[in-house]
JSON list of C-alpha atoms in Angstrom, two decimals:
[
{"chain": "A", "resi": 1, "resn": "UNK", "atom": "CA", "xyz": [-4.33, -8.96, -24.74]},
{"chain": "A", "resi": 2, "resn": "UNK", "atom": "CA", "xyz": [-6.06, -6.64, -21.81]},
{"chain": "A", "resi": 3, "resn": "UNK", "atom": "CA", "xyz": [-4.41, -6.52, -18.84]},
{"chain": "A", "resi": 4, "resn": "UNK", "atom": "CA", "xyz": [-5.99, -8.98, -15.87]},
{"chain": "A", "resi": 5, "resn": "UNK", "atom": "CA", "xyz": [-7.19, -7.35, -12.76]},
{"chain": "A", "resi": 6, "resn": "UNK", "atom": "CA", "xyz": [-5.51, -8.51, -9.52]},
{"chain": "A", "resi": 7, "resn": "UNK", "atom": "CA", "xyz": [-7.64, -9.31, -6.34]},
{"chain": "A", "resi": 8, "resn": "UNK", "atom": "CA", "xyz": [-5.13, -7.04, -3.62]},
{"chain": "A", "resi": 9, "resn": "UNK", "atom": "CA", "xyz": [-7.84, -6.35, -0.84]},
{"chain": "A", "resi": 10, "resn": "UNK", "atom": "CA", "xyz": [-11.27, -5.30, 0.24]},
{"chain": "A", "resi": 11, "resn": "UNK", "atom": "CA", "xyz": [-13.16, -2.62, 2.27]},
{"chain": "A", "resi": 12, "resn": "UNK", "atom": "CA", "xyz": [-16.22, -3.45, 4.83]},
{"chain": "A", "resi": 13, "resn": "UNK", "atom": "CA", "xyz": [-19.07, -0.98, 4.79]},
{"chain": "A", "resi": 14, "resn": "UNK", "atom": "CA", "xyz": [-21.26, -1.08, 7.77]},
{"chain": "A", "resi": 15, "resn": "UNK", "atom": "CA", "xyz": [-24.73, -0.61, 7.00]},
{"chain": "A", "resi": 16, "resn": "UNK", "atom": "CA", "xyz": [-26.60, 0.61, 9.93]},
{"chain": "A", "resi": 17, "resn": "UNK", "atom": "CA", "xyz": [-25.98, -1.88, 13.03]},
{"chain": "A", "resi": 18, "resn": "UNK", "atom": "CA", "xyz": [-24.84, -4.67, 10.68]},
{"chain": "A", "resi": 19, "resn": "UNK", "atom": "CA", "xyz": [-21.59, -5.09, 8.90]},
{"chain": "A", "resi": 20, "resn": "UNK", "atom": "CA", "xyz": [-22.21, -5.15, 4.56]},
{"chain": "A", "resi": 21, "resn": "UNK", "atom": "CA", "xyz": [-20.19, -7.24, 2.34]},
{"chain": "A", "resi": 22, "resn": "UNK", "atom": "CA", "xyz": [-16.95, -6.49, 1.81]},
{"chain": "A", "resi": 23, "resn": "UNK", "atom": "CA", "xyz": [-16.33, -4.69, -1.23]},
{"chain": "A", "resi": 24, "resn": "UNK", "atom": "CA", "xyz": [-13.03, -5.90, -3.23]},
{"chain": "A", "resi": 25, "resn": "UNK", "atom": "CA", "xyz": [-10.11, -3.99, -4.38]},
{"chain": "A", "resi": 26, "resn": "UNK", "atom": "CA", "xyz": [-8.62, -4.78, -7.92]},
{"chain": "A", "resi": 27, "resn": "UNK", "atom": "CA", "xyz": [-5.32, -3.82, -8.94]},
{"chain": "A", "resi": 28, "resn": "UNK", "atom": "CA", "xyz": [-4.89, -3.06, -13.12]},
{"chain": "A", "resi": 29, "resn": "UNK", "atom": "CA", "xyz": [-1.24, -2.80, -14.39]},
{"chain": "A", "resi": 30, "resn": "UNK", "atom": "CA", "xyz": [-0.92, -0.21, -17.17]},
{"chain": "A", "resi": 31, "resn": "UNK", "atom": "CA", "xyz": [2.38, 0.83, -19.10]},
{"chain": "A", "resi": 32, "resn": "UNK", "atom": "CA", "xyz": [1.88, 4.11, -17.00]},
{"chain": "A", "resi": 33, "resn": "UNK", "atom": "CA", "xyz": [1.74, 2.40, -13.70]},
{"chain": "A", "resi": 34, "resn": "UNK", "atom": "CA", "xyz": [-0.85, 0.65, -11.36]},
{"chain": "A", "resi": 35, "resn": "UNK", "atom": "CA", "xyz": [-4.10, 1.53, -10.69]},
{"chain": "A", "resi": 36, "resn": "UNK", "atom": "CA", "xyz": [-6.32, 0.51, -7.27]},
{"chain": "A", "resi": 37, "resn": "UNK", "atom": "CA", "xyz": [-10.26, 0.57, -7.15]},
{"chain": "A", "resi": 38, "resn": "UNK", "atom": "CA", "xyz": [-13.44, -1.20, -6.34]},
{"chain": "A", "resi": 39, "resn": "UNK", "atom": "CA", "xyz": [-15.80, -2.46, -9.17]},
{"chain": "A", "resi": 40, "resn": "UNK", "atom": "CA", "xyz": [-18.99, -2.77, -7.14]},
{"chain": "A", "resi": 41, "resn": "UNK", "atom": "CA", "xyz": [-21.38, 0.44, -7.76]},
{"chain": "A", "resi": 42, "resn": "UNK", "atom": "CA", "xyz": [-20.95, 3.24, -5.86]},
{"chain": "A", "resi": 43, "resn": "UNK", "atom": "CA", "xyz": [-17.99, 2.89, -4.90]},
{"chain": "A", "resi": 44, "resn": "UNK", "atom": "CA", "xyz": [-16.20, 2.59, -8.13]},
{"chain": "A", "resi": 45, "resn": "UNK", "atom": "CA", "xyz": [-15.57, 6.50, -8.57]},
{"chain": "A", "resi": 46, "resn": "UNK", "atom": "CA", "xyz": [-12.78, 6.21, -5.88]},
{"chain": "A", "resi": 47, "resn": "UNK", "atom": "CA", "xyz": [-9.47, 5.27, -8.02]},
{"chain": "A", "resi": 48, "resn": "UNK", "atom": "CA", "xyz": [-5.81, 5.50, -6.65]},
{"chain": "A", "resi": 49, "resn": "UNK", "atom": "CA", "xyz": [-2.96, 5.67, -8.86]},
{"chain": "A", "resi": 50, "resn": "UNK", "atom": "CA", "xyz": [0.96, 5.49, -8.80]},
{"chain": "A", "resi": 51, "resn": "UNK", "atom": "CA", "xyz": [4.12, 4.32, -10.35]},
{"chain": "A", "resi": 52, "resn": "UNK", "atom": "CA", "xyz": [3.90, 0.65, -8.27]},
{"chain": "A", "resi": 53, "resn": "UNK", "atom": "CA", "xyz": [1.19, -1.22, -6.61]},
{"chain": "A", "resi": 54, "resn": "UNK", "atom": "CA", "xyz": [1.99, 0.42, -3.08]},
{"chain": "A", "resi": 55, "resn": "UNK", "atom": "CA", "xyz": [1.93, 3.90, -4.34]},
{"chain": "A", "resi": 56, "resn": "UNK", "atom": "CA", "xyz": [-1.12, 3.23, -5.68]},
{"chain": "A", "resi": 57, "resn": "UNK", "atom": "CA", "xyz": [-2.40, 1.97, -2.37]},
{"chain": "A", "resi": 58, "resn": "UNK", "atom": "CA", "xyz": [-1.46, 4.93, -0.62]},
{"chain": "A", "resi": 59, "resn": "UNK", "atom": "CA", "xyz": [-3.22, 6.49, -3.16]},
{"chain": "A", "resi": 60, "resn": "UNK", "atom": "CA", "xyz": [-6.33, 5.08, -2.96]},
{"chain": "A", "resi": 61, "resn": "UNK", "atom": "CA", "xyz": [-6.25, 5.26, 1.31]},
{"chain": "A", "resi": 62, "resn": "UNK", "atom": "CA", "xyz": [-6.05, 9.16, 0.65]},
{"chain": "A", "resi": 63, "resn": "UNK", "atom": "CA", "xyz": [-8.79, 9.46, -1.92]},
{"chain": "A", "resi": 64, "resn": "UNK", "atom": "CA", "xyz": [-11.08, 7.08, 0.28]},
{"chain": "A", "resi": 65, "resn": "UNK", "atom": "CA", "xyz": [-10.67, 8.81, 3.35]},
{"chain": "A", "resi": 66, "resn": "UNK", "atom": "CA", "xyz": [-11.71, 12.22, 1.23]},
{"chain": "A", "resi": 67, "resn": "UNK", "atom": "CA", "xyz": [-14.74, 10.02, 0.09]},
{"chain": "A", "resi": 68, "resn": "UNK", "atom": "CA", "xyz": [-16.84, 11.87, 2.77]},
{"chain": "A", "resi": 69, "resn": "UNK", "atom": "CA", "xyz": [-17.56, 8.55, 5.07]},
{"chain": "A", "resi": 70, "resn": "UNK", "atom": "CA", "xyz": [-17.21, 8.59, 8.60]},
{"chain": "A", "resi": 71, "resn": "UNK", "atom": "CA", "xyz": [-14.44, 6.25, 10.01]},
{"chain": "A", "resi": 72, "resn": "UNK", "atom": "CA", "xyz": [-17.18, 4.28, 11.76]},
{"chain": "A", "resi": 73, "resn": "UNK", "atom": "CA", "xyz": [-19.14, 3.68, 8.62]},
{"chain": "A", "resi": 74, "resn": "UNK", "atom": "CA", "xyz": [-16.18, 1.73, 7.13]},
{"chain": "A", "resi": 75, "resn": "UNK", "atom": "CA", "xyz": [-13.23, -0.73, 7.73]},
{"chain": "A", "resi": 76, "resn": "UNK", "atom": "CA", "xyz": [-10.21, -0.98, 5.78]},
{"chain": "A", "resi": 77, "resn": "UNK", "atom": "CA", "xyz": [-8.75, -1.11, 3.67]},
{"chain": "A", "resi": 78, "resn": "UNK", "atom": "CA", "xyz": [-7.19, -4.27, 4.34]},
{"chain": "A", "resi": 79, "resn": "UNK", "atom": "CA", "xyz": [-4.27, -5.50, 1.93]},
{"chain": "A", "resi": 80, "resn": "UNK", "atom": "CA", "xyz": [-3.41, -8.68, 0.54]},
{"chain": "A", "resi": 81, "resn": "UNK", "atom": "CA", "xyz": [-0.62, -9.88, -1.61]},
{"chain": "A", "resi": 82, "resn": "UNK", "atom": "CA", "xyz": [2.27, -8.03, 0.36]},
{"chain": "A", "resi": 83, "resn": "UNK", "atom": "CA", "xyz": [0.85, -4.58, -0.66]},
{"chain": "A", "resi": 84, "resn": "UNK", "atom": "CA", "xyz": [2.19, -2.02, 1.98]},
{"chain": "A", "resi": 85, "resn": "UNK", "atom": "CA", "xyz": [0.71, 1.19, 0.97]},
{"chain": "A", "resi": 86, "resn": "UNK", "atom": "CA", "xyz": [3.69, 3.70, 0.48]},
{"chain": "A", "resi": 87, "resn": "UNK", "atom": "CA", "xyz": [3.71, 7.17, 2.21]},
{"chain": "A", "resi": 88, "resn": "UNK", "atom": "CA", "xyz": [5.15, 9.97, -0.27]},
{"chain": "A", "resi": 89, "resn": "UNK", "atom": "CA", "xyz": [8.20, 11.03, 2.06]},
{"chain": "A", "resi": 90, "resn": "UNK", "atom": "CA", "xyz": [7.68, 14.71, 3.11]},
{"chain": "A", "resi": 91, "resn": "UNK", "atom": "CA", "xyz": [10.27, 17.06, 1.85]},
{"chain": "A", "resi": 92, "resn": "UNK", "atom": "CA", "xyz": [13.04, 18.17, 4.55]},
{"chain": "A", "resi": 93, "resn": "UNK", "atom": "CA", "xyz": [12.96, 21.50, 6.03]},
{"chain": "A", "resi": 94, "resn": "UNK", "atom": "CA", "xyz": [15.79, 23.93, 4.44]},
{"chain": "A", "resi": 95, "resn": "UNK", "atom": "CA", "xyz": [19.12, 24.14, 6.42]},
{"chain": "A", "resi": 96, "resn": "UNK", "atom": "CA", "xyz": [18.86, 27.43, 8.55]},
{"chain": "A", "resi": 97, "resn": "UNK", "atom": "CA", "xyz": [22.00, 29.73, 7.20]},
{"chain": "A", "resi": 98, "resn": "UNK", "atom": "CA", "xyz": [25.15, 29.84, 9.33]},
{"chain": "A", "resi": 99, "resn": "UNK", "atom": "CA", "xyz": [26.26, 32.98, 10.79]},
{"chain": "A", "resi": 100, "resn": "UNK", "atom": "CA", "xyz": [29.21, 34.51, 9.34]},
{"chain": "A", "resi": 101, "resn": "UNK", "atom": "CA", "xyz": [32.61, 34.30, 11.51]},
{"chain": "A", "resi": 102, "resn": "UNK", "atom": "CA", "xyz": [33.76, 38.00, 12.76]},
{"chain": "A", "resi": 103, "resn": "UNK", "atom": "CA", "xyz": [37.01, 37.61, 11.04]},
{"chain": "A", "resi": 104, "resn": "UNK", "atom": "CA", "xyz": [35.05, 36.68, 7.55]},
{"chain": "A", "resi": 105, "resn": "UNK", "atom": "CA", "xyz": [33.02, 40.29, 8.02]},
{"chain": "A", "resi": 106, "resn": "UNK", "atom": "CA", "xyz": [36.23, 41.76, 8.62]},
{"chain": "A", "resi": 107, "resn": "UNK", "atom": "CA", "xyz": [37.62, 40.90, 5.15]},
{"chain": "A", "resi": 108, "resn": "UNK", "atom": "CA", "xyz": [40.80, 39.31, 6.76]},
{"chain": "A", "resi": 109, "resn": "UNK", "atom": "CA", "xyz": [41.79, 35.33, 6.15]},
{"chain": "A", "resi": 110, "resn": "UNK", "atom": "CA", "xyz": [41.11, 33.71, 9.49]},
{"chain": "A", "resi": 111, "resn": "UNK", "atom": "CA", "xyz": [44.56, 32.27, 10.47]},
{"chain": "A", "resi": 112, "resn": "UNK", "atom": "CA", "xyz": [45.17, 28.97, 12.33]},
{"chain": "A", "resi": 113, "resn": "UNK", "atom": "CA", "xyz": [46.18, 29.80, 16.21]},
{"chain": "A", "resi": 114, "resn": "UNK", "atom": "CA", "xyz": [50.32, 29.21, 16.75]},
{"chain": "A", "resi": 115, "resn": "UNK", "atom": "CA", "xyz": [51.54, 26.10, 18.03]},
{"chain": "A", "resi": 116, "resn": "UNK", "atom": "CA", "xyz": [52.87, 26.71, 21.38]},
{"chain": "A", "resi": 117, "resn": "UNK", "atom": "CA", "xyz": [56.56, 26.42, 21.05]},
{"chain": "A", "resi": 118, "resn": "UNK", "atom": "CA", "xyz": [58.80, 23.94, 23.19]},
{"chain": "A", "resi": 119, "resn": "UNK", "atom": "CA", "xyz": [61.05, 26.07, 25.56]},
{"chain": "A", "resi": 120, "resn": "UNK", "atom": "CA", "xyz": [64.26, 25.20, 27.43]},
{"chain": "A", "resi": 121, "resn": "UNK", "atom": "CA", "xyz": [63.77, 24.28, 31.23]},
{"chain": "A", "resi": 122, "resn": "UNK", "atom": "CA", "xyz": [64.13, 27.12, 33.26]},
{"chain": "A", "resi": 123, "resn": "UNK", "atom": "CA", "xyz": [66.41, 27.12, 36.59]},
{"chain": "A", "resi": 124, "resn": "UNK", "atom": "CA", "xyz": [63.36, 27.46, 38.62]},
{"chain": "A", "resi": 125, "resn": "UNK", "atom": "CA", "xyz": [62.28, 24.03, 37.21]},
{"chain": "A", "resi": 126, "resn": "UNK", "atom": "CA", "xyz": [65.24, 22.75, 36.96]},
{"chain": "A", "resi": 127, "resn": "UNK", "atom": "CA", "xyz": [65.88, 23.43, 40.64]},
{"chain": "A", "resi": 128, "resn": "UNK", "atom": "CA", "xyz": [62.66, 21.84, 41.33]},
{"chain": "A", "resi": 129, "resn": "UNK", "atom": "CA", "xyz": [63.50, 18.76, 39.60]},
{"chain": "A", "resi": 130, "resn": "UNK", "atom": "CA", "xyz": [66.76, 18.41, 41.75]},
{"chain": "A", "resi": 131, "resn": "UNK", "atom": "CA", "xyz": [66.64, 16.25, 44.86]},
{"chain": "A", "resi": 132, "resn": "UNK", "atom": "CA", "xyz": [66.38, 17.88, 47.92]},
{"chain": "A", "resi": 133, "resn": "UNK", "atom": "CA", "xyz": [69.77, 18.71, 49.60]},
{"chain": "A", "resi": 134, "resn": "UNK", "atom": "CA", "xyz": [71.73, 19.14, 46.38]},
{"chain": "A", "resi": 135, "resn": "UNK", "atom": "CA", "xyz": [72.89, 22.52, 44.72]},
{"chain": "A", "resi": 136, "resn": "UNK", "atom": "CA", "xyz": [74.57, 23.48, 41.62]}
]
């Protein structure tokens, strides 16, 4: 059985000062993915394809903009049925390498700083803690 076409949106073309008829966009699901395109001549050569309908819609929009029409000559595409064009995620830039520590350059392993030692109270600190007027 042939795959049925699903209506997914439209594009309006402006003919001079008048608004032309809308051009319907159809989705065709295949085993390898999805395709979105209009069926009306001369616009039927623009075909968006992708793994999902949203990716196919994003591909269609990208190819439609490259078609050569000025932005003032059309409006849309307007999507229906919950389709939202899914733009591919741009690759993350490579993280800059961290500078090496000076100890690592010298070849010596970095040792943790020594813990502060608890010291006995000195006579000076013991005298400061006694009330005034008393002596040892």
